[in-house]
Amino acid sequence: KAGVTQTPRYLIKTRGQQVTLSCSPISGHRSVSWYQQTPGQGLQFLFEYFSETQRNKGNFPGRFSGRQFSNSRSEMNVSTLELGDSALYLCASSLVGTANTDTQYFGPGTRLTVL
Amino acid sequence: GQNIDQPTEMTATEGAIVQINCTYQTSGFNGLFWYQQHAGEAPTFLSYNVLDGLEEKGRFSSFLSRSKGYSYLLLKELQMKDSASYLCAVYPNDYKLSFGAGTTVTVRA
């Protein structure tokens, strides 16, 4: 069974631009969660989508948004990029999601650099 | 906020045993995970504990004490490929999986 895939793997943007990251979950998994990983803050929860609905949200500004499609694929958008948004963005999928304390399986991540 | 503490770094010799401790203070508890993350790669699932006690999976074991807010991951018969960061993560009552900063384990020959 194929794992979680994320595209692109690397991105370089400048301040003020916006970016869209994509995540395809493991086949059959309906929940997709997004995380930001930085050396200073570690892994932080951004949000979770299940059946095309945002089910949970972390403490990030509204510039961070996401959506999920009917095939469970998910996209994350960051608008008006800031230098501090430079991070590894990880997507994780699970069968039924965090409300069931389901195990999450991570993708390889997208490394975003904001200049 | 949630508070999850792990040591920053540990070093051990090939073939030895290393124990990585994790203490947590969270708003409720609904399970604890251990993940392994090699540099530049995705975290991979190692273990899940929700009840007190020891879970064993080959060379890796994980222990949980809910009353003490404490867990450890035990790595036996260390191999060079075990050099990685080990992340402790807890599901609190809001179900936003919270991670510790990670413990970097270096295995030396």
PDB file of C-alpha atoms in Angstrom, chain A residues 9 35 37 43 45 56-59 88 90 97-99 101-108, chain B residues 30-31 33 35 37 40-45 48 87 91 94-101:
ATOM      1  CA  ARG A   9       9.001  18.424  -1.612  1.00  0.00           C
ATOM      2  CA  TYR A  35       1.727  19.945  11.166  1.00  0.00           C
ATOM      3  CA  GLN A  37       7.927  21.475  12.252  1.00  0.00           C
ATOM      4  CA  LEU A  43       6.053  19.694  15.701  1.00  0.00           C
ATOM      5  CA  PHE A  45      -0.634  20.823  15.015  1.00  0.00           C
ATOM      6  CA  ASN A  56      -9.967  20.512  14.601  1.00  0.00           C
ATOM      7  CA  LYS A  57      -7.685  23.520  14.468  1.00  0.00           C
ATOM      8  CA  GLY A  58      -4.445  24.497  16.185  1.00  0.00           C
ATOM      9  CA  ASN A  59      -3.286  27.931  17.329  1.00  0.00           C
ATOM     10  CA  LEU A  88       8.894  21.597   7.259  1.00  0.00           C
ATOM     11  CA  LEU A  90       4.089  17.530   7.418  1.00  0.00           C
ATOM     12  CA  GLY A  97      -8.971  10.602  12.737  1.00  0.00           C
ATOM     13  CA  THR A  98      -7.767  12.128  15.938  1.00  0.00           C
ATOM     14  CA  ALA A  99     -11.108  12.026  17.785  1.00  0.00           C
ATOM     15  CA  THR A 101      -6.954   8.625  18.916  1.00  0.00           C
ATOM     16  CA  ASP A 102      -6.129   6.899  15.680  1.00  0.00           C
ATOM     17  CA  THR A 103      -2.494   6.328  14.701  1.00  0.00           C
ATOM     18  CA  GLN A 104      -1.277   8.957  12.286  1.00  0.00           C
ATOM     19  CA  TYR A 105       1.075   8.114   9.421  1.00  0.00           C
ATOM     20  CA  PHE A 106       3.255  10.921   8.155  1.00  0.00           C
ATOM     21  CA  GLY A 107       4.282  11.946   4.683  1.00  0.00           C
ATOM     22  CA  PRO A 108       7.835  13.068   3.786  1.00  0.00           C
TER      23      PRO A 108
ATOM     24  CA  ASN B  30      -6.208   9.922  25.606  1.00  0.00           C
ATOM     25  CA  GLY B  31      -3.070   8.065  24.587  1.00  0.00           C
ATOM     26  CA  PHE B  33       2.685   7.747  20.883  1.00  0.00           C
ATOM     27  CA  TYR B  35       7.662   8.203  16.691  1.00  0.00           C
ATOM     28  CA  GLN B  37      12.382  10.520  12.791  1.00  0.00           C
ATOM     29  CA  GLY B  40      15.275  14.903   6.685  1.00  0.00           C
ATOM     30  CA  GLU B  41      12.630  12.194   6.784  1.00  0.00           C
ATOM     31  CA  ALA B  42       9.049  11.768   7.992  1.00  0.00           C
ATOM     32  CA  PRO B  43       8.274  10.586  11.526  1.00  0.00           C
ATOM     33  CA  THR B  44       7.445   6.876  11.548  1.00  0.00           C
ATOM     34  CA  PHE B  45       5.146   5.261  14.107  1.00  0.00           C
ATOM     35  CA  TYR B  48       1.042   3.504  21.206  1.00  0.00           C
ATOM     36  CA  LEU B  87       9.346  12.003  19.516  1.00  0.00           C
ATOM     37  CA  TYR B  91      -3.500  13.159  22.782  1.00  0.00           C
ATOM     38  CA  ASP B  94      -8.882  18.531  22.683  1.00  0.00           C
ATOM     39  CA  TYR B  95      -7.456  15.728  20.486  1.00  0.00           C
ATOM     40  CA  LYS B  96      -4.767  18.035  19.079  1.00  0.00           C
ATOM     41  CA  LEU B  97      -1.784  15.677  19.097  1.00  0.00           C
ATOM     42  CA  SER B  98       0.965  17.435  21.080  1.00  0.00           C
ATOM     43  CA  PHE B  99       4.615  16.585  20.591  1.00  0.00           C
ATOM     44  CA  GLY B 100       7.668  16.862  22.767  1.00  0.00           C
ATOM     45  CA  ALA B 101      10.741  18.538  21.280  1.00  0.00           C
TER      46      ALA B 101
END
